[in-house]
mmCIF file of N, CA and C in Angstrom:
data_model
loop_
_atom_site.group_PDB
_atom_site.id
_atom_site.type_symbol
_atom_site.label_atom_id
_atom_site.label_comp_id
_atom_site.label_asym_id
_atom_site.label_seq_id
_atom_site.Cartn_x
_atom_site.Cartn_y
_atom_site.Cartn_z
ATOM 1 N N UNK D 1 9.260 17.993 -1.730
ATOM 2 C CA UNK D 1 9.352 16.715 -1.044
ATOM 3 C C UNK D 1 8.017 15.982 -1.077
ATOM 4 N N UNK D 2 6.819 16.882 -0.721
ATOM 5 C CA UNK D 2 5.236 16.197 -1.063
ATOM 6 C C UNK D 2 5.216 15.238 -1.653
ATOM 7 N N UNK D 3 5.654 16.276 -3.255
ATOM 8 C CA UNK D 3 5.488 15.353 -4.678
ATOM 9 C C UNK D 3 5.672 14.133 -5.000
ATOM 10 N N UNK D 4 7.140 14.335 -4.072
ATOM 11 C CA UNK D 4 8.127 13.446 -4.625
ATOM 12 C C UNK D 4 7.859 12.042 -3.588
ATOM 13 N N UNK D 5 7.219 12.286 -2.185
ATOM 14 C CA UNK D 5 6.822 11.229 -1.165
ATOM 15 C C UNK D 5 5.510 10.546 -2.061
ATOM 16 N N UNK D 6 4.398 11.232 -2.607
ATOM 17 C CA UNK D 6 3.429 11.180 -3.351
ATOM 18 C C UNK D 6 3.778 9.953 -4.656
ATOM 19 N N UNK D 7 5.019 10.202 -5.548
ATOM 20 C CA UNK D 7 4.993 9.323 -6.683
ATOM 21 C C UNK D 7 5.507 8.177 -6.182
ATOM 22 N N UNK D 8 6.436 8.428 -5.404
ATOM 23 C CA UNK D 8 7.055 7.050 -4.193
ATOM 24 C C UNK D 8 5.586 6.226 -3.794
ATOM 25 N N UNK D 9 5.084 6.588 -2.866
ATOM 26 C CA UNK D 9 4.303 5.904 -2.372
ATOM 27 C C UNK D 9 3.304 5.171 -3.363
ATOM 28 N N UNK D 10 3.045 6.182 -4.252
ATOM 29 C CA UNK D 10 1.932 5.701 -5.420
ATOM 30 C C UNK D 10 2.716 4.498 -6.069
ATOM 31 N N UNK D 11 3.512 4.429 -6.176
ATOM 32 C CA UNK D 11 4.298 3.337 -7.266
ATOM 33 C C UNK D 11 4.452 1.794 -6.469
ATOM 34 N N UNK D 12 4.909 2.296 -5.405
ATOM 35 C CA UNK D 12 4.968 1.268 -4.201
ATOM 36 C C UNK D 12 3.916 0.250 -3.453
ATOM 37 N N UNK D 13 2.718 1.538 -3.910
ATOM 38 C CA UNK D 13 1.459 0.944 -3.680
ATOM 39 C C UNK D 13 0.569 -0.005 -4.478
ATOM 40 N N UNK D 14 1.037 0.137 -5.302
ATOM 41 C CA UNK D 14 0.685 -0.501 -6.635
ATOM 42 C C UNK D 14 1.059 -1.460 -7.442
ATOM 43 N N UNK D 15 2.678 -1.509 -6.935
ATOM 44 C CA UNK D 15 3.412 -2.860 -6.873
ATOM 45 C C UNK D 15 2.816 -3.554 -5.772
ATOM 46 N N UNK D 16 2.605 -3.578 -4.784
ATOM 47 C CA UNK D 16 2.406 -4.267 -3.685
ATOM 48 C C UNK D 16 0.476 -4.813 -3.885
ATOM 49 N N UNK D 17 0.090 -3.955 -4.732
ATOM 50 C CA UNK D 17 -1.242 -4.539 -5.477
ATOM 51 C C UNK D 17 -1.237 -5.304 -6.304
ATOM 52 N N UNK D 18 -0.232 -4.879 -7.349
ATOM 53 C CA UNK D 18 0.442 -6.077 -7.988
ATOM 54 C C UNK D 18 0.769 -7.509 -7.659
ATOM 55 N N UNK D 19 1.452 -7.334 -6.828
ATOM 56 C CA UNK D 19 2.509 -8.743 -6.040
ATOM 57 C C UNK D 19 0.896 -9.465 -5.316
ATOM 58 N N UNK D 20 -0.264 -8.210 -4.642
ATOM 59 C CA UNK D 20 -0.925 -9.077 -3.819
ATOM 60 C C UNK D 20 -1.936 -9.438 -4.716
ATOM 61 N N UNK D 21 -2.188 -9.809 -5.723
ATOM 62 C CA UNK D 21 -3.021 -9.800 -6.738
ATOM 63 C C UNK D 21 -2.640 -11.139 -7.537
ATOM 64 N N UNK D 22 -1.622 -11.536 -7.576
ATOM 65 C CA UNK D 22 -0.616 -12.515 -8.167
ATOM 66 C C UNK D 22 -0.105 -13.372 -7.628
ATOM 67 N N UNK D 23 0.018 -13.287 -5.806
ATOM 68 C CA UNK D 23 -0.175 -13.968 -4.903
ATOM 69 C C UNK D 23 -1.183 -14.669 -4.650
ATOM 70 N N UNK D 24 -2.363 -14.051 -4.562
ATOM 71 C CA UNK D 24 -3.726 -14.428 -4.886
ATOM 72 C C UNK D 24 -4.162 -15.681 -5.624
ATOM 73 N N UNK D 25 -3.864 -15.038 -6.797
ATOM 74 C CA UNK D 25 -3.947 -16.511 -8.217
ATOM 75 C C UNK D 25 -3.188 -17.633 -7.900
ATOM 76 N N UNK D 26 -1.609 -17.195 -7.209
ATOM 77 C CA UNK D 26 -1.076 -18.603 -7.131
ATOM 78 C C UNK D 26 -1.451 -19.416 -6.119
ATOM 79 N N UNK D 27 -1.804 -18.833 -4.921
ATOM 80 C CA UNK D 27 -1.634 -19.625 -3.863
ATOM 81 C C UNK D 27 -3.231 -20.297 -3.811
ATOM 82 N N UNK D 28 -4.218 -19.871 -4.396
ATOM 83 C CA UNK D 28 -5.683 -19.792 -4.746
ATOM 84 C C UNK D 28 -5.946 -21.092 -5.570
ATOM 85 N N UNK D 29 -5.039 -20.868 -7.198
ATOM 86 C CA UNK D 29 -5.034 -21.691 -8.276
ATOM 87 C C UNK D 29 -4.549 -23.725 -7.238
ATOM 88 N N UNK D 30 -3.262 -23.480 -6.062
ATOM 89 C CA UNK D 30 -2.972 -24.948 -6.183
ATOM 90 C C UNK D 30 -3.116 -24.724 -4.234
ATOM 91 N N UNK D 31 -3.855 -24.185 -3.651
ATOM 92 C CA UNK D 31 -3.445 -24.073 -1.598
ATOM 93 C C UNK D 31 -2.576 -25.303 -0.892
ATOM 94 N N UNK D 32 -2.746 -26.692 -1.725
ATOM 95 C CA UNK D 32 -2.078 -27.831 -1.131
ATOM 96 C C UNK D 32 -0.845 -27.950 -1.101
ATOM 97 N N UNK D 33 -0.154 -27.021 -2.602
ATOM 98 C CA UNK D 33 0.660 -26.758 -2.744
ATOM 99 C C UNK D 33 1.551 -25.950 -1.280
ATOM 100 N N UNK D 34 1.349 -25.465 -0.960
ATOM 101 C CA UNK D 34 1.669 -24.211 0.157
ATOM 102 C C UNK D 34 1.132 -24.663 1.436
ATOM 103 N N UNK D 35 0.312 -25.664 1.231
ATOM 104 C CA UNK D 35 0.069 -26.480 2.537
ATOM 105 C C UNK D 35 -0.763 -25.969 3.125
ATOM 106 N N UNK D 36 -2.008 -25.133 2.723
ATOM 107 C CA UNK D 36 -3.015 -24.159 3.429
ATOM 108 C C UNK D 36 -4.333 -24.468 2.914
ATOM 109 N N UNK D 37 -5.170 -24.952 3.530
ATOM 110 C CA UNK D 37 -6.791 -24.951 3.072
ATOM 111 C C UNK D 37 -7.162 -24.278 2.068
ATOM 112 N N UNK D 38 -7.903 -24.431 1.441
ATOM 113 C CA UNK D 38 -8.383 -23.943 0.019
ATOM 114 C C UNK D 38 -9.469 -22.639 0.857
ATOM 115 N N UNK D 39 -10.002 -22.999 1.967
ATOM 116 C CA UNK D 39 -11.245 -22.186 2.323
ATOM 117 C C UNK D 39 -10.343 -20.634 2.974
ATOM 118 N N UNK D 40 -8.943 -21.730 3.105
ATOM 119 C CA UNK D 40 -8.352 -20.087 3.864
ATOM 120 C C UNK D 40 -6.971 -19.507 2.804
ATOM 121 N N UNK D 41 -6.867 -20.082 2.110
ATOM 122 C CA UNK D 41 -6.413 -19.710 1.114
ATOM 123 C C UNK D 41 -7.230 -18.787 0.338
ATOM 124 N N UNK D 42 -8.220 -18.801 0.266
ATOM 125 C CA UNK D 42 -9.228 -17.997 -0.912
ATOM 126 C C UNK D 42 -9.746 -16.545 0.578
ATOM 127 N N UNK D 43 -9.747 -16.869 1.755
ATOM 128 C CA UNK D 43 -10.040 -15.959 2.804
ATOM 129 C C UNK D 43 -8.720 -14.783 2.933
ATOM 130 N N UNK D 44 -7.568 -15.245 2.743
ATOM 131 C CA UNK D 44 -6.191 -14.421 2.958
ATOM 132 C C UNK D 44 -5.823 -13.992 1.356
ATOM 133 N N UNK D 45 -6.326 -14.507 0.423
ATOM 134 C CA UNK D 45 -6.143 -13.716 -0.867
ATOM 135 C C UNK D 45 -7.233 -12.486 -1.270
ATOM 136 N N UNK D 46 -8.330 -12.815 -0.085
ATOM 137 C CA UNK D 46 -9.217 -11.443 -0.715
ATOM 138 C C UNK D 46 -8.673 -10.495 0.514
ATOM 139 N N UNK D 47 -7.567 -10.659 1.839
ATOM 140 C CA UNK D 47 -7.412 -10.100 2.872
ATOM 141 C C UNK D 47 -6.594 -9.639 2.129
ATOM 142 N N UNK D 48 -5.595 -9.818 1.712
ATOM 143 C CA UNK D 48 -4.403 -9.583 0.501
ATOM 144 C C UNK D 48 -4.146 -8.262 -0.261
ATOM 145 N N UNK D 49 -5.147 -8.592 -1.317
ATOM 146 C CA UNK D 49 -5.529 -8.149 -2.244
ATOM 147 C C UNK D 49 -6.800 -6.708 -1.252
ATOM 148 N N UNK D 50 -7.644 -6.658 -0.652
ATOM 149 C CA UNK D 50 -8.327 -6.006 0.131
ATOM 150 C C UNK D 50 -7.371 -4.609 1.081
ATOM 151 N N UNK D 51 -5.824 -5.375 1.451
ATOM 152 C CA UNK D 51 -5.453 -4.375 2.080
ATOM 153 C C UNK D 51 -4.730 -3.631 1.143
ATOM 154 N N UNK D 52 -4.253 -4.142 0.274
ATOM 155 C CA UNK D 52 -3.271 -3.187 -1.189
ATOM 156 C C UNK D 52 -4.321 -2.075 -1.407
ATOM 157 N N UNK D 53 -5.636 -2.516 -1.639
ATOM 158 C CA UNK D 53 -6.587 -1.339 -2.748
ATOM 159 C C UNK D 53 -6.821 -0.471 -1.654
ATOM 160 N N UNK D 54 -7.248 -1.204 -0.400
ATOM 161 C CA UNK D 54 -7.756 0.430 0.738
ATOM 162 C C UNK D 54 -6.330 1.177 1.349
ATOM 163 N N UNK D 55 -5.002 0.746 1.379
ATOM 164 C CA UNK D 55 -4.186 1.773 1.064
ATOM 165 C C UNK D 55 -4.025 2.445 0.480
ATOM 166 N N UNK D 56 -3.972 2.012 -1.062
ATOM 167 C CA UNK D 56 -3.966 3.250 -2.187
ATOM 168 C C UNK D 56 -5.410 4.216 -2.237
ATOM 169 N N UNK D 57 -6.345 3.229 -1.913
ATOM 170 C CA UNK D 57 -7.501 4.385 -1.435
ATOM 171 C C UNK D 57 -7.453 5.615 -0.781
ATOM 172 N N UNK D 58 -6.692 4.920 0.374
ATOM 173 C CA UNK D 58 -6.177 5.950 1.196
ATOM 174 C C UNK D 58 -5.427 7.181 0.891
ATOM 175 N N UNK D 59 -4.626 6.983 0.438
ATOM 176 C CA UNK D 59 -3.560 7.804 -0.320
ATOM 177 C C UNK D 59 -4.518 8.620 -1.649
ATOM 178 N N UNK D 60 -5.031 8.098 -2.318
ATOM 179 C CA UNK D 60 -5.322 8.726 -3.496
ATOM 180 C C UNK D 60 -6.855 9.477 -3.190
ATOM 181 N N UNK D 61 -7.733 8.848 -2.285
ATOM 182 C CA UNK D 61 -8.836 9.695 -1.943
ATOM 183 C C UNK D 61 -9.058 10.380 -0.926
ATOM 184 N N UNK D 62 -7.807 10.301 0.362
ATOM 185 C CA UNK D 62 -8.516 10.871 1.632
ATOM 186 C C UNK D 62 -7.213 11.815 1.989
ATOM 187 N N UNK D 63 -5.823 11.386 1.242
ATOM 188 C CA UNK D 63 -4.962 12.471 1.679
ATOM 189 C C UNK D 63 -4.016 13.330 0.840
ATOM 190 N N UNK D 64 -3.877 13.040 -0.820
ATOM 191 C CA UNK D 64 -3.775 13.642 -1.940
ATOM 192 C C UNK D 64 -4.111 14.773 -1.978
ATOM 193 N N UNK D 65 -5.983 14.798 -2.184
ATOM 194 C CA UNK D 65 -6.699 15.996 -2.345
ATOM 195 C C UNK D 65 -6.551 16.916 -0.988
ATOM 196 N N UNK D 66 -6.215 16.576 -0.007
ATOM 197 C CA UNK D 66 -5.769 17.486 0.895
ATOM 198 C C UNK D 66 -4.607 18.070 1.082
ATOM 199 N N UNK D 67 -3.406 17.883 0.876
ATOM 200 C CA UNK D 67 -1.954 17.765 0.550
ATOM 201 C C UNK D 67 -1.929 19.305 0.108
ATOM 202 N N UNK D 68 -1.208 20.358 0.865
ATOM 203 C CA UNK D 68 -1.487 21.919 0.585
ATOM 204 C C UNK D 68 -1.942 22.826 0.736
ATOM 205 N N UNK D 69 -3.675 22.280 1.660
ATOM 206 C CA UNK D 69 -4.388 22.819 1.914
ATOM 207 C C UNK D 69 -3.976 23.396 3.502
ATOM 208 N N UNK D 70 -4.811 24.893 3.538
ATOM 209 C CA UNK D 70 -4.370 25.991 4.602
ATOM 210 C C UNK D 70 -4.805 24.660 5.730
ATOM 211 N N UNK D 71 -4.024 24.985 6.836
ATOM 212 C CA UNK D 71 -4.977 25.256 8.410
ATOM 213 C C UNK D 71 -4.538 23.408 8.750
ATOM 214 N N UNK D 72 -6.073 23.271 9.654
ATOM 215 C CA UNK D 72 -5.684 21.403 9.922
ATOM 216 C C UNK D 72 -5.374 20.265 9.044
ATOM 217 N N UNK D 73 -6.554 20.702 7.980
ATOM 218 C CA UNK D 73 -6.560 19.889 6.853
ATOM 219 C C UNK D 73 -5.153 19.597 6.321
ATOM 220 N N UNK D 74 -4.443 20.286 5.845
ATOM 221 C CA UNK D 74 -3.319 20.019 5.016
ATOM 222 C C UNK D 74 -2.552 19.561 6.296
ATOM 223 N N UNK D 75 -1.908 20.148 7.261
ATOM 224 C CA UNK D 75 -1.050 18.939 8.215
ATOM 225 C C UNK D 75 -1.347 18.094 8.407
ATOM 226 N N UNK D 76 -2.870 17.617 8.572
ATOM 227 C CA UNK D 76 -3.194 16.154 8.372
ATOM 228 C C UNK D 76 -3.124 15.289 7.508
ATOM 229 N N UNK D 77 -3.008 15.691 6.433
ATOM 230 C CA UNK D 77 -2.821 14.886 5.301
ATOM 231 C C UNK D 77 -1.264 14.943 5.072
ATOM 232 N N UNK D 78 -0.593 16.075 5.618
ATOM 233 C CA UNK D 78 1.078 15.513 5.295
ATOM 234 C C UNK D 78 1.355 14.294 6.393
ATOM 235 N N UNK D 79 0.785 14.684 7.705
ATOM 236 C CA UNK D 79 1.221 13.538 8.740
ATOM 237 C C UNK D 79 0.591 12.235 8.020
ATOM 238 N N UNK D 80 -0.750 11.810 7.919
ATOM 239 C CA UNK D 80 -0.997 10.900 6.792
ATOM 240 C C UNK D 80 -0.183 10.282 6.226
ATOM 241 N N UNK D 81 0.692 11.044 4.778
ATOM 242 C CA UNK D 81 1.278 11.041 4.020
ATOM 243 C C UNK D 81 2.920 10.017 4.471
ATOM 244 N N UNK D 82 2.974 10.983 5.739
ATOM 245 C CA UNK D 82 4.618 10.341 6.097
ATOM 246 C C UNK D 82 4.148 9.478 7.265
ATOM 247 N N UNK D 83 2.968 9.187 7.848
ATOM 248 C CA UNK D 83 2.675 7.919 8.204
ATOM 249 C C UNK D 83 2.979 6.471 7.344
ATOM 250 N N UNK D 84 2.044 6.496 6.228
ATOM 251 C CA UNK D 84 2.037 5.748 5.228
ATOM 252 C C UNK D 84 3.228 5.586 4.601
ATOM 253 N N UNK D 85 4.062 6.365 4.948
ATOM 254 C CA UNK D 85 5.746 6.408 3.766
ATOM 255 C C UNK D 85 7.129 5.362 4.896
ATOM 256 N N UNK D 86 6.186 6.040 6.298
ATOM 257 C CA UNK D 86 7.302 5.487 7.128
ATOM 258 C C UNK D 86 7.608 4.146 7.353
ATOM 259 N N UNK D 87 7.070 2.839 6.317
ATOM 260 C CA UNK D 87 7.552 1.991 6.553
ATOM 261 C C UNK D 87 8.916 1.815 5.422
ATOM 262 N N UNK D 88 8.914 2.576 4.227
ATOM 263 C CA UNK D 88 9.729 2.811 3.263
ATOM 264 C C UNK D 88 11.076 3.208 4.099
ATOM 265 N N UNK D 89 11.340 3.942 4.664
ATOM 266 C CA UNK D 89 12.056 4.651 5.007
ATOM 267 C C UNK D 89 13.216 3.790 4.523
ATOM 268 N N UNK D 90 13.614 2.644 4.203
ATOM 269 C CA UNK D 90 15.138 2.330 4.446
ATOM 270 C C UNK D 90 14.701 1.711 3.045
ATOM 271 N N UNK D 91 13.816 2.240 2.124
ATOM 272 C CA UNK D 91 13.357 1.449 0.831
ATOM 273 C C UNK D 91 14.795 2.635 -0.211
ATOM 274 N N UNK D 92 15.404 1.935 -1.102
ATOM 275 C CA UNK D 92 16.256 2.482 -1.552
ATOM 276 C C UNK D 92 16.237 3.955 -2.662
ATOM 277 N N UNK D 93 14.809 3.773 -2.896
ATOM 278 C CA UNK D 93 14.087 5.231 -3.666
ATOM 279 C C UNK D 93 13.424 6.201 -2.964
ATOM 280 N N UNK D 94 13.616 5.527 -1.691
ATOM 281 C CA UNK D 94 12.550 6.805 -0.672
ATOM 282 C C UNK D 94 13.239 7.870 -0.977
ATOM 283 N N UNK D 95 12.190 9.085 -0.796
ATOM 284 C CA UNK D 95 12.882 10.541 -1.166
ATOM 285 C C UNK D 95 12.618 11.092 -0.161
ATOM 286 N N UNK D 96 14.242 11.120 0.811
ATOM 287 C CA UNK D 96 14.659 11.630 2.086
ATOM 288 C C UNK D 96 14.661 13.217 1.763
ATOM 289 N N UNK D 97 14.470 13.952 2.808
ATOM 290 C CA UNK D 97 14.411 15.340 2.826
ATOM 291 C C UNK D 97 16.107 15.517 2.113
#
């Protein structure tokens, strides 16, 4: 189930880096368009783009390499793990026990 919460989340995370990355450019490239200041338009695309990468940070540097390990460490990083998953839950690829 780890594994399988692990490639879920990774994929998910990365689309959503994707999407906030591309969001970015558009709303950046025309803000009048969307009806939002250029100064806060360019402030909510690096907020954007800023929260996608320190999630997958998260995931890939602080609770991955722990994932298995004896004692506190490894339950912390599964709770981690299904912290971060639990907004998926009703996402149609989540991998339910």
């Amino acid at each position: 189930m780890t594994d399988a919460l692990v490639a879920f989340l990774r994929a998910r995370f990365a689309e959503e880096l994707e999407k906030a990355r591309f969001a970015s450019g558009t709303v950046t490239q025309d803000p009048e368009r969307f009806g939002i200041a250029p100064k806060d338009a360019a402030r909510h695309a690096r907020f954007s783009v800023a929260t996608a990468e320190v999630r997958l940070a998260l995931l890939e540097d602080t609770v991955i390499p722990h994932l298995g390990a004896e004692g506190a460490a490894g339950r912390t990083a599964e709770y981690q793990l299904r912290l971060l998953a639990a907004p998926y839950v009703e996402h149609n690829g989540y991998p339910h026990d």
